[in-house]
Short mmCIF file of N, CA and C in Angstrom, two decimals:
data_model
loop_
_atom_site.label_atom_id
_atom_site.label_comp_id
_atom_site.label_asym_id
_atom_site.label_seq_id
_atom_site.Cartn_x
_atom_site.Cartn_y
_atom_site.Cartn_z
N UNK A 10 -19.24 13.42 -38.44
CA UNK A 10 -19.71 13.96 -39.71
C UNK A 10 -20.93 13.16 -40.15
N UNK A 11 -21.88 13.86 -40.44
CA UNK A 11 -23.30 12.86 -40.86
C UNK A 11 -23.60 13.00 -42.22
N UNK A 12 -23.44 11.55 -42.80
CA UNK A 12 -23.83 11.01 -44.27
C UNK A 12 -25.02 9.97 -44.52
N UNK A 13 -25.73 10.32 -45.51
CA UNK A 13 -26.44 9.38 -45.42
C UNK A 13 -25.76 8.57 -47.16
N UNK A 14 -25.84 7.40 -46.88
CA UNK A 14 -25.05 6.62 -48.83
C UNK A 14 -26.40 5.76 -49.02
N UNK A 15 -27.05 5.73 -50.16
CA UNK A 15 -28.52 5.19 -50.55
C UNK A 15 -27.30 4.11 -51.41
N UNK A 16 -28.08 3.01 -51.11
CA UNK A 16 -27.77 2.08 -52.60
C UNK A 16 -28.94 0.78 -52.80
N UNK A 17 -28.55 0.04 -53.93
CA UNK A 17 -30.12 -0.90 -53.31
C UNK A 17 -30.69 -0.47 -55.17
N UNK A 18 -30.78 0.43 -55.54
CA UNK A 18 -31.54 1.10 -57.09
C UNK A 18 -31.09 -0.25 -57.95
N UNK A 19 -31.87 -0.39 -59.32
CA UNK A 19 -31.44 -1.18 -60.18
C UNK A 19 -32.78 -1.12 -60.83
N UNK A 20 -32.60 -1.84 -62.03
CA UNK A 20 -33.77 -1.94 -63.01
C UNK A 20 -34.59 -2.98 -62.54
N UNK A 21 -35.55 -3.07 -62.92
CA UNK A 21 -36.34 -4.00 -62.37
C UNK A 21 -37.64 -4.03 -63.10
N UNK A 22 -38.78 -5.14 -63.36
CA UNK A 22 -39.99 -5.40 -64.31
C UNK A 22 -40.89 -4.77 -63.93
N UNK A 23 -41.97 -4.15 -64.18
CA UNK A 23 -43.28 -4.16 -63.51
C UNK A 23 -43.41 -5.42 -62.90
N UNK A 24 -44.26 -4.83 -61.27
CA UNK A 24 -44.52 -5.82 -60.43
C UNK A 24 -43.50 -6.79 -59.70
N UNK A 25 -42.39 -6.09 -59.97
CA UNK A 25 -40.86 -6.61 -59.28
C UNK A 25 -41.12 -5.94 -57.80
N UNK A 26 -39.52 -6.01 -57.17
CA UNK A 26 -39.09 -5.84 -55.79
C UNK A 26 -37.87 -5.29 -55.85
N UNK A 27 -37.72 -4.21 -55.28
CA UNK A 27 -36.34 -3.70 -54.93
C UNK A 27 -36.34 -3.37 -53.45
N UNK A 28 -35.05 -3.50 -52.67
CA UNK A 28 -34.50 -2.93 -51.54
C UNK A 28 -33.94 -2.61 -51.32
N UNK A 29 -34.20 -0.64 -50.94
CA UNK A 29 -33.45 0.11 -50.67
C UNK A 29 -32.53 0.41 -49.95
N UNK A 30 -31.23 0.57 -49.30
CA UNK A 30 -30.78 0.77 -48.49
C UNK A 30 -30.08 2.41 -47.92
N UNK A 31 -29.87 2.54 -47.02
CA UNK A 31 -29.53 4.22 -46.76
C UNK A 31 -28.79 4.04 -45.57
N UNK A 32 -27.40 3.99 -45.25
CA UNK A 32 -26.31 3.61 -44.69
C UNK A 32 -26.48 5.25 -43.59
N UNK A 33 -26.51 4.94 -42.29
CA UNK A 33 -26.72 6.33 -41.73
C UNK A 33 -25.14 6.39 -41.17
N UNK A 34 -24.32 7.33 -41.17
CA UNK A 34 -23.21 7.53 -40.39
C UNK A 34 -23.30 9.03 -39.72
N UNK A 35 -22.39 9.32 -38.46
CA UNK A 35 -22.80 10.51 -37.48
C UNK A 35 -23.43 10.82 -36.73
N UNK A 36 -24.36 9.79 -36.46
CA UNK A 36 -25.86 9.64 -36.18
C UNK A 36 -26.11 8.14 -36.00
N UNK A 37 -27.24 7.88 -34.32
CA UNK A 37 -27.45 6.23 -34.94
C UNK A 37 -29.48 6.45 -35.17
N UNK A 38 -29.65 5.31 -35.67
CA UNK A 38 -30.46 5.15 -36.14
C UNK A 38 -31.14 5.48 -34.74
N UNK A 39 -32.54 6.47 -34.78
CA UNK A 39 -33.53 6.52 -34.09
C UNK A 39 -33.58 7.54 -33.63
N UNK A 40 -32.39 8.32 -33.44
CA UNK A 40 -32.03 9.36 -32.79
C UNK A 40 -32.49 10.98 -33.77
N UNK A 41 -32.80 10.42 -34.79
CA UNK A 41 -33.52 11.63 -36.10
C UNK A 41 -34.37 10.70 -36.27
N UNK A 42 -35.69 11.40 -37.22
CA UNK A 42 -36.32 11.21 -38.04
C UNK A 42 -35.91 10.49 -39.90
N UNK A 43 -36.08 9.99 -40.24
CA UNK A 43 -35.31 9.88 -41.79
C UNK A 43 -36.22 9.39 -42.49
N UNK A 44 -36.36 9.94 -43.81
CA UNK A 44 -37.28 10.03 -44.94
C UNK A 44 -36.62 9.56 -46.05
N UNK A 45 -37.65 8.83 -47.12
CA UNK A 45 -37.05 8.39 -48.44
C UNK A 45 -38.16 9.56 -49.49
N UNK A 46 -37.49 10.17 -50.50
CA UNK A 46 -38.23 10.92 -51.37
C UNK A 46 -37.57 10.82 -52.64
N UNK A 47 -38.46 10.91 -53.65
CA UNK A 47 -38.00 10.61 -55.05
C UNK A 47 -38.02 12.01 -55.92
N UNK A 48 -37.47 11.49 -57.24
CA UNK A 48 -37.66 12.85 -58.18
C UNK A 48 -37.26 11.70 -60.04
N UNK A 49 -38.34 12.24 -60.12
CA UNK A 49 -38.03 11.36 -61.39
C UNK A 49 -38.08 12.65 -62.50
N UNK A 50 -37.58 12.42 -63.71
CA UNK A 50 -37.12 13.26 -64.49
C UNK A 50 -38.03 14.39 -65.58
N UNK A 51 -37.60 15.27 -65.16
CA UNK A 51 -38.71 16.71 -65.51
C UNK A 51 -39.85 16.53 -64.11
N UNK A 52 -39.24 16.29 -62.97
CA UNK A 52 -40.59 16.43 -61.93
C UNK A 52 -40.11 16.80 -60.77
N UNK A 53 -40.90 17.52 -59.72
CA UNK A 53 -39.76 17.66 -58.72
C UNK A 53 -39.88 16.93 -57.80
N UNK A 54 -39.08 16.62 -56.66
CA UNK A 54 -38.81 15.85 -55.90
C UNK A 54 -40.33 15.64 -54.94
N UNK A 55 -40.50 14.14 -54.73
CA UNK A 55 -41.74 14.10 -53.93
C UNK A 55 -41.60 13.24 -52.54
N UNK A 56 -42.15 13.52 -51.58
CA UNK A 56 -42.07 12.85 -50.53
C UNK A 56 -42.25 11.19 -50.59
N UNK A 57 -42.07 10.15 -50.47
CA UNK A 57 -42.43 8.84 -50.08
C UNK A 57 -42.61 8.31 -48.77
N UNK A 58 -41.67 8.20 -48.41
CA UNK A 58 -41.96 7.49 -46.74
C UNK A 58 -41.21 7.98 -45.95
N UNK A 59 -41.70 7.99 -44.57
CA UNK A 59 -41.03 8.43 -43.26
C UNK A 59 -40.97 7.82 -42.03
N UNK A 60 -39.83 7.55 -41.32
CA UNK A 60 -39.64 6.50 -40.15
C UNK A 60 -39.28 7.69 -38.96
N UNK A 61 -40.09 7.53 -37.58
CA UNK A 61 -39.93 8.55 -36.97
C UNK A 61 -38.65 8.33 -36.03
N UNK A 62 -38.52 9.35 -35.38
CA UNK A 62 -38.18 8.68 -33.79
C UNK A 62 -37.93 7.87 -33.24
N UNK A 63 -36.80 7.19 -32.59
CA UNK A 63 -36.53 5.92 -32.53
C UNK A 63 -37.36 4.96 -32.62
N UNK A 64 -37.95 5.15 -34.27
CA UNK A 64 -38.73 4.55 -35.36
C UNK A 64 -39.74 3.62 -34.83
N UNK A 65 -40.61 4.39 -34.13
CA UNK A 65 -42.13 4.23 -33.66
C UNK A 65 -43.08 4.85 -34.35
N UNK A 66 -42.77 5.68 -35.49
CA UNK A 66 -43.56 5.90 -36.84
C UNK A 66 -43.52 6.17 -38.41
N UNK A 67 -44.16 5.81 -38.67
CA UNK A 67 -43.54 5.24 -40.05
C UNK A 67 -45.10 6.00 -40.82
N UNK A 68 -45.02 6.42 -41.81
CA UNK A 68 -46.01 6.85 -43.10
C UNK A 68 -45.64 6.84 -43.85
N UNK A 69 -46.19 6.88 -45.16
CA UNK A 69 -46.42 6.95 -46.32
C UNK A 69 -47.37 7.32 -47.24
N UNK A 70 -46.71 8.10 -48.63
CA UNK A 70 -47.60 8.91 -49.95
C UNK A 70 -48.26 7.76 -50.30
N UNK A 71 -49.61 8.20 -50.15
CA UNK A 71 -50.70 7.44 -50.51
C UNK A 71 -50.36 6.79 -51.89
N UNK A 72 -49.40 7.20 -52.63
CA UNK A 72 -49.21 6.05 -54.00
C UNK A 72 -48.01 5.35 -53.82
N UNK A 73 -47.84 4.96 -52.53
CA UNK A 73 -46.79 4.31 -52.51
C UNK A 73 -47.21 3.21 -51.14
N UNK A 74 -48.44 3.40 -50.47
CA UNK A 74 -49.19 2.83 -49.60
C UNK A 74 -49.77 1.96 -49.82
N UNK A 75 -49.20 0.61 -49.21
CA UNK A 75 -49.84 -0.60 -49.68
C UNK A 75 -48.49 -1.67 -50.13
N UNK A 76 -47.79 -0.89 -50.96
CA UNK A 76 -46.63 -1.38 -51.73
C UNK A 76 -45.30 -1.58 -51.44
N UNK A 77 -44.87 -0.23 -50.15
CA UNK A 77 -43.59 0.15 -49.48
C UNK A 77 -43.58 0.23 -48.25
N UNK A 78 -42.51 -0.22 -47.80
CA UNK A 78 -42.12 -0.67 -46.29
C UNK A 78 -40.99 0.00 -46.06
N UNK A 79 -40.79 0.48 -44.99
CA UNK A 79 -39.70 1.82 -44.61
C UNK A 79 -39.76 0.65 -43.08
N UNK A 80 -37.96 0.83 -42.98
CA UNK A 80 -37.92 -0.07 -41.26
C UNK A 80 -36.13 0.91 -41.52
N UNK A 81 -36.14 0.28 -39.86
CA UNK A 81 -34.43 0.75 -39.72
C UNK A 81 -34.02 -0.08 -38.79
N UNK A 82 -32.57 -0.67 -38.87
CA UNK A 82 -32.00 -1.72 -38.13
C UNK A 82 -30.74 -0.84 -36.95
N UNK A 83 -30.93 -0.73 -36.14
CA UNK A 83 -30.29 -0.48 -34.83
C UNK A 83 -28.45 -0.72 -35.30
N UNK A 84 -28.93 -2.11 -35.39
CA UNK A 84 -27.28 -2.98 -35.42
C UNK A 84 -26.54 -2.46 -36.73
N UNK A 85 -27.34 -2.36 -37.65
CA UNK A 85 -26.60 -2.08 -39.09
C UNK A 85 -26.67 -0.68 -38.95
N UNK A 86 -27.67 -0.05 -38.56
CA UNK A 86 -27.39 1.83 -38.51
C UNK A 86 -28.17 2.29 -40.11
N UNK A 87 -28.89 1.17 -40.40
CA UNK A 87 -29.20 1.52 -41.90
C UNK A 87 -30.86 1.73 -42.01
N UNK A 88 -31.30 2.37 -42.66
CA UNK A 88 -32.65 2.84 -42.69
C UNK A 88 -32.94 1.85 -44.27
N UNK A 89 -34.34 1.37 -44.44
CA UNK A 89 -33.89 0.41 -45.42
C UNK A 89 -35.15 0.49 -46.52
N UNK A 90 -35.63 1.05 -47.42
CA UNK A 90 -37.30 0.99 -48.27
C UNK A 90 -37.60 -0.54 -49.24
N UNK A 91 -38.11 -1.32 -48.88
CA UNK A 91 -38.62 -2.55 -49.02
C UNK A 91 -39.81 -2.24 -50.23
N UNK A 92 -39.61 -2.19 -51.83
CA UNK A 92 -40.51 -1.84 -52.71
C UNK A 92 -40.76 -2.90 -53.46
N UNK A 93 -42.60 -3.57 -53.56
CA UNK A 93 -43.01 -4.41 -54.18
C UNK A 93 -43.93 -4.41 -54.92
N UNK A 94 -44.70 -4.82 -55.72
CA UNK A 94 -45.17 -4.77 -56.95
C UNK A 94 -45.07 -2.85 -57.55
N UNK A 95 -43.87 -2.85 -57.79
CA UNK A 95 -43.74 -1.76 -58.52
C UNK A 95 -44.26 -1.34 -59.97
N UNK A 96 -44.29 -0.17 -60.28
CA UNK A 96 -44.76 0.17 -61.31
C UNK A 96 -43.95 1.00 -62.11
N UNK A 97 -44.06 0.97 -63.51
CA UNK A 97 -43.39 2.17 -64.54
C UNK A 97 -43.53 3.59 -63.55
N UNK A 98 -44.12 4.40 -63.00
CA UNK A 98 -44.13 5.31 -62.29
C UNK A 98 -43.53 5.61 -61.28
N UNK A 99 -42.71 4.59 -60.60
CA UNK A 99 -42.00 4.91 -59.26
C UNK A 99 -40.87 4.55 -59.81
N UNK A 100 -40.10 4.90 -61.14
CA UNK A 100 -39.20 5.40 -61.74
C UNK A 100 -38.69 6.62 -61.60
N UNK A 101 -37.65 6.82 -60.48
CA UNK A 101 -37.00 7.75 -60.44
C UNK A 101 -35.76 7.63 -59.81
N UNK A 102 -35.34 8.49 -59.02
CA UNK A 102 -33.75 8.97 -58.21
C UNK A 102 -34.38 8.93 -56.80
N UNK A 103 -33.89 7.88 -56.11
CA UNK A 103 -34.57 7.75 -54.83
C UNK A 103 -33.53 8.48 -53.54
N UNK A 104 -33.90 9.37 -53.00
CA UNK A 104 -33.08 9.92 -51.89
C UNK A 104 -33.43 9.43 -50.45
N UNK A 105 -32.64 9.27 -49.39
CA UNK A 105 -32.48 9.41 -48.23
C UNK A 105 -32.18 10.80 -47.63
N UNK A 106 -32.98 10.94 -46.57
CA UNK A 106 -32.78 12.78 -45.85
C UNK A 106 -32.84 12.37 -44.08
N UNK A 107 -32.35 13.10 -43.35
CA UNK A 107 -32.54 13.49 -42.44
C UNK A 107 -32.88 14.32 -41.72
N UNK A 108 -34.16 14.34 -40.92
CA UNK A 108 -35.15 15.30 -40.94
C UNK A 108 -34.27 16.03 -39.65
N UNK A 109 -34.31 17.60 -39.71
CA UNK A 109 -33.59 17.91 -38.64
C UNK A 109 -33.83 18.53 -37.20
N UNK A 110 -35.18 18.33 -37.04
CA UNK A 110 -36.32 17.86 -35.95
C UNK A 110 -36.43 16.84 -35.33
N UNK A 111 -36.44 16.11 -34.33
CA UNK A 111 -37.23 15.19 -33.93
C UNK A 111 -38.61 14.69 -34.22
N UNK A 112 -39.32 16.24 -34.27
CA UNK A 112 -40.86 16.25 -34.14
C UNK A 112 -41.31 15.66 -35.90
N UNK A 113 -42.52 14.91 -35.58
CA UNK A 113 -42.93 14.75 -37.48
C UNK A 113 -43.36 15.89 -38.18
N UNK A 114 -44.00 16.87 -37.14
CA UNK A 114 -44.38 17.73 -38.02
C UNK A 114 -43.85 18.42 -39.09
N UNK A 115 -44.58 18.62 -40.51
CA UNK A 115 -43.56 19.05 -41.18
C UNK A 115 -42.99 17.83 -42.02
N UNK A 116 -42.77 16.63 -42.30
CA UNK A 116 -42.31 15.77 -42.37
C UNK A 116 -41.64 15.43 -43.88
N UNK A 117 -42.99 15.80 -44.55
CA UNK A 117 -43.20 15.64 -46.09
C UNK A 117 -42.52 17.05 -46.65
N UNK A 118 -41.81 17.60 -46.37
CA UNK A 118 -41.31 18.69 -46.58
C UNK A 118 -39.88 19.44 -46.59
N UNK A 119 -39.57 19.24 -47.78
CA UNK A 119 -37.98 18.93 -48.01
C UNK A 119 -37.10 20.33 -47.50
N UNK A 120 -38.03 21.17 -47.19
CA UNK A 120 -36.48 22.22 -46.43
C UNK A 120 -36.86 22.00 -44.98
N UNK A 121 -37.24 20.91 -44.43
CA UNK A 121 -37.29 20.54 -43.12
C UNK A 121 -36.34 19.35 -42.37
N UNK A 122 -35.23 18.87 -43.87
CA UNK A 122 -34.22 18.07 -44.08
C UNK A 122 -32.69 18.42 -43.86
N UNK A 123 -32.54 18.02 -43.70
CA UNK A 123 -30.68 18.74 -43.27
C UNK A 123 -29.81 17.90 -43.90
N UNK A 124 -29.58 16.76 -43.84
CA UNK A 124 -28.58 16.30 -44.53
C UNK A 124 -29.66 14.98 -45.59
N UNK A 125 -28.57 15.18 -46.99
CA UNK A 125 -29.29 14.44 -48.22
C UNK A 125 -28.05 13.30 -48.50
N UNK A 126 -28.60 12.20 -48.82
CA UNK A 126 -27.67 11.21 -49.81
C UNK A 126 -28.09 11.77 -50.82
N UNK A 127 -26.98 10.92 -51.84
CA UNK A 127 -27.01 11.43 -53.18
C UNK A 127 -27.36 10.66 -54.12
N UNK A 128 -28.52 9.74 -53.59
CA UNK A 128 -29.71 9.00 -54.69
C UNK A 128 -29.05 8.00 -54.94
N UNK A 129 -30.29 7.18 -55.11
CA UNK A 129 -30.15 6.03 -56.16
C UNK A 129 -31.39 5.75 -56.73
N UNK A 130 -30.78 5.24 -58.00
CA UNK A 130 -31.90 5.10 -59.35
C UNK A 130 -32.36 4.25 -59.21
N UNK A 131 -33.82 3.96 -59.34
CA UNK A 131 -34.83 3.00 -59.43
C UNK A 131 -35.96 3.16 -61.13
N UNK A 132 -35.47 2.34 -61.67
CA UNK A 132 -36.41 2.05 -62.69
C UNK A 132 -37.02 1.05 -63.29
N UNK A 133 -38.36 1.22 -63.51
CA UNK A 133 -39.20 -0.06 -63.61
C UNK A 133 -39.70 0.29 -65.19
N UNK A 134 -39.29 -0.91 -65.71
CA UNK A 134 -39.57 -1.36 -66.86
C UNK A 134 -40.83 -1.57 -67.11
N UNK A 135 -41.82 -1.44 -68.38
CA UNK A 135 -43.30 -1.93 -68.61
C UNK A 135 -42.77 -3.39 -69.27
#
């Protein structure tokens, strides 16, 4: 059965650090694609980062480039978003997906996802 469980969210200052975590079960790490995407409130859900293929590629939304680090650990099975000098704006409900392709194409694009965790909150204080 494939789940993805996000945890890792918490409040945090401007210019803080949070680390995400996204627990993969059913599935080991590398063997999908898996994406982190947000949705903060009255907005709809937006792409952030993506780790490919037995995670030999990795991108990221240009407002989150520079700042966020997407990796995945083999041994733990966990896909993990590493967020630093954050801002009031990357306040939202952070999801984990599993892309249900191999291929990237398509990537940033949420009915190209098959299985969703069910968020965790990230909010940054001014």
């Amino acid at each position: 059965q494939v789940q993805l469980l996000e945890s890792g969210g918490g409040l945090v200052q401007t210019g803080g650090s949070l680390k995400l975590s996204c627990a993969l079960s059913g599935f080991p790490f590398g063997e999908y694609p898996v994406s982190w995407f947000r949705q903060a409130p009255g907005k709809e859900r937006e792409f952030v980062s993506f780790i490919g293929f037995r995670g030999t590629t990795t991108y990221y939304a240009d407002s989150v480039k520079g700042r966020f680090t997407i990796s995945g650990d083999s041994d733990t099975n966990t896909v993990y978003l590493q967020m630093n000098s954050l801002k009031p704006e990357d306040t939202a409900n952070y999801f984990c997906a599993r892309k249900e392709s191999v291929l990237a194409t398509g990537s940033t694009r949420e009915y190209n996802y098959d299985y969703w965790g069910q968020g965790t909150q990230v909010t940054v204080s001014s």
